[in-house]
PDB file of C-alpha atoms in Angstrom:
ATOM      1  CA  UNK N  94      -2.380  30.468 -37.236  1.00  0.00           C
ATOM      2  CA  UNK N  95      -5.572  30.953 -35.235  1.00  0.00           C
ATOM      3  CA  UNK N  96      -6.134  27.185 -35.075  1.00  0.00           C
ATOM      4  CA  UNK N  97      -2.522  26.663 -33.985  1.00  0.00           C
ATOM      5  CA  UNK N  98      -2.927  29.167 -31.145  1.00  0.00           C
ATOM      6  CA  UNK N  99      -6.105  27.414 -29.983  1.00  0.00           C
ATOM      7  CA  UNK N 100      -4.378  24.013 -30.022  1.00  0.00           C
ATOM      8  CA  UNK N 101      -1.417  25.353 -28.042  1.00  0.00           C
ATOM      9  CA  UNK N 102      -3.747  26.957 -25.520  1.00  0.00           C
ATOM     10  CA  UNK N 103      -5.712  23.738 -25.035  1.00  0.00           C
ATOM     11  CA  UNK N 104      -2.468  21.805 -24.668  1.00  0.00           C
ATOM     12  CA  UNK N 105      -1.211  24.148 -21.966  1.00  0.00           C
ATOM     13  CA  UNK N 106      -4.570  24.054 -20.223  1.00  0.00           C
ATOM     14  CA  UNK N 107      -4.581  20.248 -20.243  1.00  0.00           C
ATOM     15  CA  UNK N 108      -1.045  20.138 -18.865  1.00  0.00           C
ATOM     16  CA  UNK N 109      -2.036  22.447 -16.031  1.00  0.00           C
ATOM     17  CA  UNK N 110      -5.030  20.320 -15.144  1.00  0.00           C
ATOM     18  CA  UNK N 111      -2.852  17.223 -14.786  1.00  0.00           C
ATOM     19  CA  UNK N 112       0.200  18.745 -13.115  1.00  0.00           C
ATOM     20  CA  UNK N 113       2.079  16.260 -10.946  1.00  0.00           C
ATOM     21  CA  UNK N 114       5.059  16.228  -8.647  1.00  0.00           C
ATOM     22  CA  UNK N 115       7.365  13.276  -9.310  1.00  0.00           C
ATOM     23  CA  UNK N 116       9.896  12.401  -6.609  1.00  0.00           C
ATOM     24  CA  UNK N 117      12.457   9.595  -6.764  1.00  0.00           C
ATOM     25  CA  UNK N 118      14.586   8.386  -3.872  1.00  0.00           C
ATOM     26  CA  UNK N 119      17.432   5.854  -3.919  1.00  0.00           C
ATOM     27  CA  UNK N 120      18.669   4.870  -0.458  1.00  0.00           C
ATOM     28  CA  UNK N 121      21.488   2.405   0.168  1.00  0.00           C
ATOM     29  CA  UNK N 122      20.449  -0.261   2.673  1.00  0.00           C
ATOM     30  CA  UNK N 123      23.291  -1.309   4.950  1.00  0.00           C
ATOM     31  CA  UNK N 124      23.610  -4.082   7.535  1.00  0.00           C
ATOM     32  CA  UNK N 125      20.398  -5.829   6.458  1.00  0.00           C
ATOM     33  CA  UNK N 126      18.160  -3.212   8.015  1.00  0.00           C
ATOM     34  CA  UNK N 127      14.404  -3.582   8.076  1.00  0.00           C
ATOM     35  CA  UNK N 128      12.338  -1.111   6.060  1.00  0.00           C
ATOM     36  CA  UNK N 129       9.269   0.775   7.281  1.00  0.00           C
ATOM     37  CA  UNK N 130       7.293   2.849   4.772  1.00  0.00           C
ATOM     38  CA  UNK N 131       4.342   5.015   5.830  1.00  0.00           C
ATOM     39  CA  UNK N 132       2.455   6.442   2.842  1.00  0.00           C
ATOM     40  CA  UNK N 133      -0.426   8.186   4.569  1.00  0.00           C
ATOM     41  CA  UNK N 134      -2.660   8.939   1.593  1.00  0.00           C
ATOM     42  CA  UNK N 135      -2.269   6.847  -1.539  1.00  0.00           C
ATOM     43  CA  UNK N 136      -4.229   5.529  -4.468  1.00  0.00           C
ATOM     44  CA  UNK N 137      -1.919   2.712  -5.552  1.00  0.00           C
ATOM     45  CA  UNK N 138       1.243   1.248  -4.040  1.00  0.00           C
ATOM     46  CA  UNK N 139       3.203  -1.189  -6.194  1.00  0.00           C
ATOM     47  CA  UNK N 140       5.806  -3.249  -4.328  1.00  0.00           C
ATOM     48  CA  UNK N 141       8.670  -5.243  -5.838  1.00  0.00           C
ATOM     49  CA  UNK N 142      11.934  -6.832  -4.697  1.00  0.00           C
ATOM     50  CA  UNK N 143      15.269  -6.810  -6.502  1.00  0.00           C
ATOM     51  CA  UNK N 144      18.912  -7.880  -6.120  1.00  0.00           C
ATOM     52  CA  UNK N 145      20.253  -4.388  -5.406  1.00  0.00           C
ATOM     53  CA  UNK N 146      21.111  -3.448  -1.816  1.00  0.00           C
ATOM     54  CA  UNK N 147      19.116  -0.265  -1.992  1.00  0.00           C
ATOM     55  CA  UNK N 148      15.579   0.975  -1.631  1.00  0.00           C
ATOM     56  CA  UNK N 149      13.981   2.860  -4.505  1.00  0.00           C
ATOM     57  CA  UNK N 150      10.757   4.811  -4.104  1.00  0.00           C
ATOM     58  CA  UNK N 151       9.020   6.787  -6.820  1.00  0.00           C
ATOM     59  CA  UNK N 152       6.049   8.960  -5.953  1.00  0.00           C
ATOM     60  CA  UNK N 153       3.760  10.652  -8.453  1.00  0.00           C
ATOM     61  CA  UNK N 154       1.536  13.074  -6.573  1.00  0.00           C
ATOM     62  CA  UNK N 155      -1.067  15.643  -7.586  1.00  0.00           C
ATOM     63  CA  UNK N 156      -2.797  17.739  -4.929  1.00  0.00           C
ATOM     64  CA  UNK N 157      -5.836  19.694  -6.085  1.00  0.00           C
ATOM     65  CA  UNK N 158      -4.741  19.237  -9.713  1.00  0.00           C
ATOM     66  CA  UNK N 159      -1.231  20.472  -9.008  1.00  0.00           C
ATOM     67  CA  UNK N 160      -2.148  23.568  -7.037  1.00  0.00           C
ATOM     68  CA  UNK N 161      -0.654  22.360  -3.752  1.00  0.00           C
ATOM     69  CA  UNK N 162       1.975  19.881  -4.973  1.00  0.00           C
ATOM     70  CA  UNK N 163       4.823  21.732  -3.260  1.00  0.00           C
ATOM     71  CA  UNK N 164       3.491  20.700   0.144  1.00  0.00           C
ATOM     72  CA  UNK N 165       4.326  17.058  -0.544  1.00  0.00           C
ATOM     73  CA  UNK N 166       7.606  15.605   0.684  1.00  0.00           C
ATOM     74  CA  UNK N 167       9.276  12.279   1.444  1.00  0.00           C
ATOM     75  CA  UNK N 168      11.046  12.111   4.792  1.00  0.00           C
ATOM     76  CA  UNK N 169      13.833   9.580   5.355  1.00  0.00           C
ATOM     77  CA  UNK N 170      15.317   8.566   8.691  1.00  0.00           C
ATOM     78  CA  UNK N 171      17.771   5.814   9.547  1.00  0.00           C
ATOM     79  CA  UNK N 172      17.234   4.278  12.961  1.00  0.00           C
ATOM     80  CA  UNK N 173      19.218   1.535  14.698  1.00  0.00           C
ATOM     81  CA  UNK N 174      17.884  -1.369  12.661  1.00  0.00           C
ATOM     82  CA  UNK N 175      15.234   0.214  10.441  1.00  0.00           C
ATOM     83  CA  UNK N 176      15.127   2.529   7.454  1.00  0.00           C
ATOM     84  CA  UNK N 177      12.036   4.731   7.811  1.00  0.00           C
ATOM     85  CA  UNK N 178      10.399   6.501   4.859  1.00  0.00           C
ATOM     86  CA  UNK N 179       7.274   8.604   5.389  1.00  0.00           C
ATOM     87  CA  UNK N 180       5.190  10.819   3.163  1.00  0.00           C
ATOM     88  CA  UNK N 181       4.508  14.283   4.529  1.00  0.00           C
ATOM     89  CA  UNK N 182       2.278  17.212   3.642  1.00  0.00           C
ATOM     90  CA  UNK N 183       3.678  20.007   5.797  1.00  0.00           C
ATOM     91  CA  UNK N 184       0.982  22.536   6.722  1.00  0.00           C
ATOM     92  CA  UNK N 185      -1.314  21.542   3.852  1.00  0.00           C
ATOM     93  CA  UNK N 186      -4.329  20.684   5.989  1.00  0.00           C
ATOM     94  CA  UNK N 187      -3.750  23.589   8.351  1.00  0.00           C
ATOM     95  CA  UNK N 188      -3.461  26.078   5.504  1.00  0.00           C
ATOM     96  CA  UNK N 189      -6.175  24.792   3.199  1.00  0.00           C
ATOM     97  CA  UNK N 190      -8.427  22.430   5.137  1.00  0.00           C
ATOM     98  CA  UNK N 191     -11.166  23.449   7.487  1.00  0.00           C
ATOM     99  CA  UNK N 192     -11.664  22.294  11.041  1.00  0.00           C
ATOM    100  CA  UNK N 193     -14.957  20.859  12.200  1.00  0.00           C
ATOM    101  CA  UNK N 194     -16.430  22.276  15.374  1.00  0.00           C
ATOM    102  CA  UNK N 195     -17.071  18.749  16.615  1.00  0.00           C
ATOM    103  CA  UNK N 196     -14.595  17.798  19.306  1.00  0.00           C
ATOM    104  CA  UNK N 197     -13.142  14.629  17.789  1.00  0.00           C
ATOM    105  CA  UNK N 198     -13.205  15.540  14.100  1.00  0.00           C
ATOM    106  CA  UNK N 199      -9.995  16.050  12.178  1.00  0.00           C
ATOM    107  CA  UNK N 200      -9.442  18.448   9.323  1.00  0.00           C
ATOM    108  CA  UNK N 201     -11.937  17.945   6.548  1.00  0.00           C
ATOM    109  CA  UNK N 202     -10.957  17.415   2.989  1.00  0.00           C
ATOM    110  CA  UNK N 203     -11.140  20.435   0.829  1.00  0.00           C
ATOM    111  CA  UNK N 204      -8.040  18.582  -0.323  1.00  0.00           C
ATOM    112  CA  UNK N 205      -7.919  16.161  -3.258  1.00  0.00           C
ATOM    113  CA  UNK N 206      -4.777  14.015  -3.223  1.00  0.00           C
ATOM    114  CA  UNK N 207      -3.884  11.660  -6.075  1.00  0.00           C
ATOM    115  CA  UNK N 208      -0.776   9.689  -5.089  1.00  0.00           C
ATOM    116  CA  UNK N 209       0.840   6.753  -6.897  1.00  0.00           C
ATOM    117  CA  UNK N 210       3.884   4.925  -5.534  1.00  0.00           C
ATOM    118  CA  UNK N 211       6.342   2.355  -6.856  1.00  0.00           C
ATOM    119  CA  UNK N 212       8.607   0.766  -4.243  1.00  0.00           C
ATOM    120  CA  UNK N 213      11.577  -1.569  -4.704  1.00  0.00           C
ATOM    121  CA  UNK N 214      13.315  -3.176  -1.715  1.00  0.00           C
ATOM    122  CA  UNK N 215      16.175  -5.703  -1.576  1.00  0.00           C
ATOM    123  CA  UNK N 216      15.243  -9.361  -1.511  1.00  0.00           C
ATOM    124  CA  UNK N 217      15.014 -11.051   1.887  1.00  0.00           C
ATOM    125  CA  UNK N 218      14.526  -7.892   3.944  1.00  0.00           C
ATOM    126  CA  UNK N 219      11.559  -7.309   6.232  1.00  0.00           C
ATOM    127  CA  UNK N 220       9.250  -4.605   4.904  1.00  0.00           C
ATOM    128  CA  UNK N 221       6.376  -3.054   6.813  1.00  0.00           C
ATOM    129  CA  UNK N 222       4.078  -0.792   4.858  1.00  0.00           C
ATOM    130  CA  UNK N 223       1.403   1.421   6.366  1.00  0.00           C
ATOM    131  CA  UNK N 224      -1.260   3.505   4.632  1.00  0.00           C
ATOM    132  CA  UNK N 225      -4.672   4.985   5.264  1.00  0.00           C
ATOM    133  CA  UNK N 226      -6.071   4.595   1.775  1.00  0.00           C
ATOM    134  CA  UNK N 227      -3.610   2.908  -0.571  1.00  0.00           C
ATOM    135  CA  UNK N 228      -4.290  -0.249  -2.575  1.00  0.00           C
ATOM    136  CA  UNK N 229      -1.189  -2.452  -2.388  1.00  0.00           C
ATOM    137  CA  UNK N 230      -0.237  -4.551  -5.418  1.00  0.00           C
ATOM    138  CA  UNK N 231       2.466  -7.242  -5.312  1.00  0.00           C
ATOM    139  CA  UNK N 232       3.255  -9.260  -8.425  1.00  0.00           C
ATOM    140  CA  UNK N 233       6.298 -10.999  -6.951  1.00  0.00           C
ATOM    141  CA  UNK N 234       7.835 -10.500  -3.514  1.00  0.00           C
ATOM    142  CA  UNK N 235      10.773 -12.241  -1.823  1.00  0.00           C
ATOM    143  CA  UNK N 236      11.132 -11.541   1.892  1.00  0.00           C
ATOM    144  CA  UNK N 237       8.973 -10.806   4.920  1.00  0.00           C
ATOM    145  CA  UNK N 238       6.087  -8.425   4.215  1.00  0.00           C
ATOM    146  CA  UNK N 239       3.832  -6.790   6.805  1.00  0.00           C
ATOM    147  CA  UNK N 240       0.945  -4.498   5.857  1.00  0.00           C
ATOM    148  CA  UNK N 241      -1.118  -2.211   8.065  1.00  0.00           C
ATOM    149  CA  UNK N 242      -3.814  -0.619   5.918  1.00  0.00           C
ATOM    150  CA  UNK N 243      -7.046   1.138   6.778  1.00  0.00           C
ATOM    151  CA  UNK N 244      -9.046   1.356   3.572  1.00  0.00           C
ATOM    152  CA  UNK N 245      -6.822  -0.240   0.958  1.00  0.00           C
ATOM    153  CA  UNK N 246      -7.070  -3.549  -0.882  1.00  0.00           C
ATOM    154  CA  UNK N 247      -4.142  -5.987  -1.047  1.00  0.00           C
ATOM    155  CA  UNK N 248      -3.363  -8.143  -4.094  1.00  0.00           C
ATOM    156  CA  UNK N 249      -0.544 -10.721  -4.080  1.00  0.00           C
ATOM    157  CA  UNK N 250       0.302 -12.874  -7.093  1.00  0.00           C
ATOM    158  CA  UNK N 251       3.550 -14.561  -6.001  1.00  0.00           C
ATOM    159  CA  UNK N 252       5.609 -14.612  -2.803  1.00  0.00           C
ATOM    160  CA  UNK N 253       8.709 -16.217  -1.313  1.00  0.00           C
ATOM    161  CA  UNK N 254       8.542 -15.353   2.376  1.00  0.00           C
ATOM    162  CA  UNK N 255       6.245 -14.882   5.338  1.00  0.00           C
ATOM    163  CA  UNK N 256       3.329 -12.480   4.915  1.00  0.00           C
ATOM    164  CA  UNK N 257       1.328 -10.722   7.623  1.00  0.00           C
ATOM    165  CA  UNK N 258      -1.342  -8.810   5.750  1.00  0.00           C
ATOM    166  CA  UNK N 259      -3.883  -6.667   7.563  1.00  0.00           C
ATOM    167  CA  UNK N 260      -6.461  -4.222   6.257  1.00  0.00           C
ATOM    168  CA  UNK N 261      -9.467  -2.787   8.065  1.00  0.00           C
ATOM    169  CA  UNK N 262     -12.028  -2.288   5.301  1.00  0.00           C
ATOM    170  CA  UNK N 263     -10.174  -3.470   2.202  1.00  0.00           C
ATOM    171  CA  UNK N 264     -10.155  -6.845   0.460  1.00  0.00           C
ATOM    172  CA  UNK N 265      -7.258  -9.298   0.300  1.00  0.00           C
ATOM    173  CA  UNK N 266      -6.760 -11.292  -2.912  1.00  0.00           C
ATOM    174  CA  UNK N 267      -3.881 -13.786  -2.894  1.00  0.00           C
ATOM    175  CA  UNK N 268      -2.622 -16.840  -4.764  1.00  0.00           C
ATOM    176  CA  UNK N 269      -1.712 -19.573  -2.279  1.00  0.00           C
ATOM    177  CA  UNK N 270       1.335 -21.814  -2.621  1.00  0.00           C
ATOM    178  CA  UNK N 271       3.698 -23.618  -0.230  1.00  0.00           C
ATOM    179  CA  UNK N 272       2.264 -22.022   2.885  1.00  0.00           C
ATOM    180  CA  UNK N 273       0.792 -22.451   6.331  1.00  0.00           C
ATOM    181  CA  UNK N 274      -2.274 -20.220   6.199  1.00  0.00           C
ATOM    182  CA  UNK N 275      -4.510 -18.491   8.707  1.00  0.00           C
ATOM    183  CA  UNK N 276      -7.156 -16.094   7.377  1.00  0.00           C
ATOM    184  CA  UNK N 277      -9.841 -14.301   9.352  1.00  0.00           C
ATOM    185  CA  UNK N 278     -12.480 -11.607   9.024  1.00  0.00           C
ATOM    186  CA  UNK N 279     -14.911  -9.905  11.401  1.00  0.00           C
ATOM    187  CA  UNK N 280     -17.794  -8.979   9.103  1.00  0.00           C
ATOM    188  CA  UNK N 281     -16.316  -9.859   5.714  1.00  0.00           C
ATOM    189  CA  UNK N 282     -16.475 -13.148   3.821  1.00  0.00           C
ATOM    190  CA  UNK N 283     -13.746 -15.629   2.899  1.00  0.00           C
ATOM    191  CA  UNK N 284     -13.867 -17.189  -0.567  1.00  0.00           C
ATOM    192  CA  UNK N 285     -11.553 -19.878  -1.919  1.00  0.00           C
ATOM    193  CA  UNK N 286     -10.989 -22.078  -4.943  1.00  0.00           C
ATOM    194  CA  UNK N 287     -12.659 -25.459  -4.482  1.00  0.00           C
ATOM    195  CA  UNK N 288      -9.319 -27.230  -4.902  1.00  0.00           C
ATOM    196  CA  UNK N 289      -7.893 -25.583  -1.763  1.00  0.00           C
ATOM    197  CA  UNK N 290      -8.329 -27.750   1.334  1.00  0.00           C
ATOM    198  CA  UNK N 291      -9.239 -25.490   4.260  1.00  0.00           C
ATOM    199  CA  UNK N 292     -10.415 -26.049   7.800  1.00  0.00           C
ATOM    200  CA  UNK N 293     -13.080 -23.591   8.926  1.00  0.00           C
ATOM    201  CA  UNK N 294     -13.419 -22.588  12.566  1.00  0.00           C
ATOM    202  CA  UNK N 295     -16.876 -21.974  13.999  1.00  0.00           C
ATOM    203  CA  UNK N 296     -17.184 -18.379  15.208  1.00  0.00           C
ATOM    204  CA  UNK N 297     -20.087 -16.305  16.463  1.00  0.00           C
ATOM    205  CA  UNK N 298     -18.784 -13.318  14.535  1.00  0.00           C
ATOM    206  CA  UNK N 299     -16.773 -13.397  11.341  1.00  0.00           C
ATOM    207  CA  UNK N 300     -14.941 -16.236   9.673  1.00  0.00           C
ATOM    208  CA  UNK N 301     -11.623 -18.013  10.179  1.00  0.00           C
ATOM    209  CA  UNK N 302      -9.959 -20.673   8.054  1.00  0.00           C
ATOM    210  CA  UNK N 303      -6.640 -22.496   8.220  1.00  0.00           C
ATOM    211  CA  UNK N 304      -4.744 -24.712   5.827  1.00  0.00           C
ATOM    212  CA  UNK N 305      -1.361 -26.172   4.920  1.00  0.00           C
ATOM    213  CA  UNK N 306      -0.208 -26.337   1.320  1.00  0.00           C
ATOM    214  CA  UNK N 307       2.768 -28.343   0.027  1.00  0.00           C
ATOM    215  CA  UNK N 308       5.614 -28.113   2.563  1.00  0.00           C
ATOM    216  CA  UNK N 309       4.046 -25.062   4.215  1.00  0.00           C
ATOM    217  CA  UNK N 310       7.358 -23.268   4.680  1.00  0.00           C
ATOM    218  CA  UNK N 311       5.897 -19.754   4.458  1.00  0.00           C
ATOM    219  CA  UNK N 312       3.541 -18.430   7.098  1.00  0.00           C
ATOM    220  CA  UNK N 313       0.573 -16.437   5.842  1.00  0.00           C
ATOM    221  CA  UNK N 314      -1.544 -14.475   8.301  1.00  0.00           C
ATOM    222  CA  UNK N 315      -4.365 -12.606   6.586  1.00  0.00           C
ATOM    223  CA  UNK N 316      -6.805 -10.325   8.367  1.00  0.00           C
ATOM    224  CA  UNK N 317      -9.592  -7.977   7.296  1.00  0.00           C
ATOM    225  CA  UNK N 318     -12.280  -6.486   9.497  1.00  0.00           C
ATOM    226  CA  UNK N 319     -15.037  -5.647   7.009  1.00  0.00           C
ATOM    227  CA  UNK N 320     -13.433  -6.593   3.691  1.00  0.00           C
ATOM    228  CA  UNK N 321     -13.457  -9.966   1.959  1.00  0.00           C
ATOM    229  CA  UNK N 322     -10.566 -12.395   1.550  1.00  0.00           C
ATOM    230  CA  UNK N 323     -10.102 -14.281  -1.730  1.00  0.00           C
ATOM    231  CA  UNK N 324      -7.864 -17.368  -1.667  1.00  0.00           C
ATOM    232  CA  UNK N 325      -6.794 -18.674  -5.054  1.00  0.00           C
ATOM    233  CA  UNK N 326      -4.703 -21.659  -6.075  1.00  0.00           C
ATOM    234  CA  UNK N 327      -1.330 -20.755  -7.580  1.00  0.00           C
TER     235      UNK N 327
END
């Protein structure tokens, strides 16, 4: 009995340490609206397309090991031609962060946020995704995709549509097929498979390459300031 009590106690303790808030949203997408998703703080963002005319977003969030999970919310707004989904944290940073005395500093992080997202959007819509810290992973995407990331990496395995991928300090890793490509960095490097035929542009700062592959029907614009770009043959 004593051993059983100890096991139950450890189990409850472990569960408390890994408490998470799981939120799922299904939103019908009417009149071929565009989709804008702003996930401010994220660890991983997985993006997929499907045949349903709805957007599905699942968030799995733990804030300070579950202590502040109730602050997290997903806000949804329908504008004229865009469905907007944004993550929110209410007064989390005001209540539990601390403010630097330096004029331009924001709230510091006494806050530890672990946030995982899975996002499905209908095929052939235009999706713009924005995040401060999230790594974006795309195994297969059909439609127009625009990213605006600060510190996250972007990985794309297969696409059917135009891509405009931008990250400030993250890397971009993409398999190239049937595309007209422009890729550029400021302080990062661009690497490619030897079999990819690319034209490099001489620049005083950074690197820029261009190339056309097969019929080149999809436009790829890739940009990273300090991260690297990896171009791989499909």
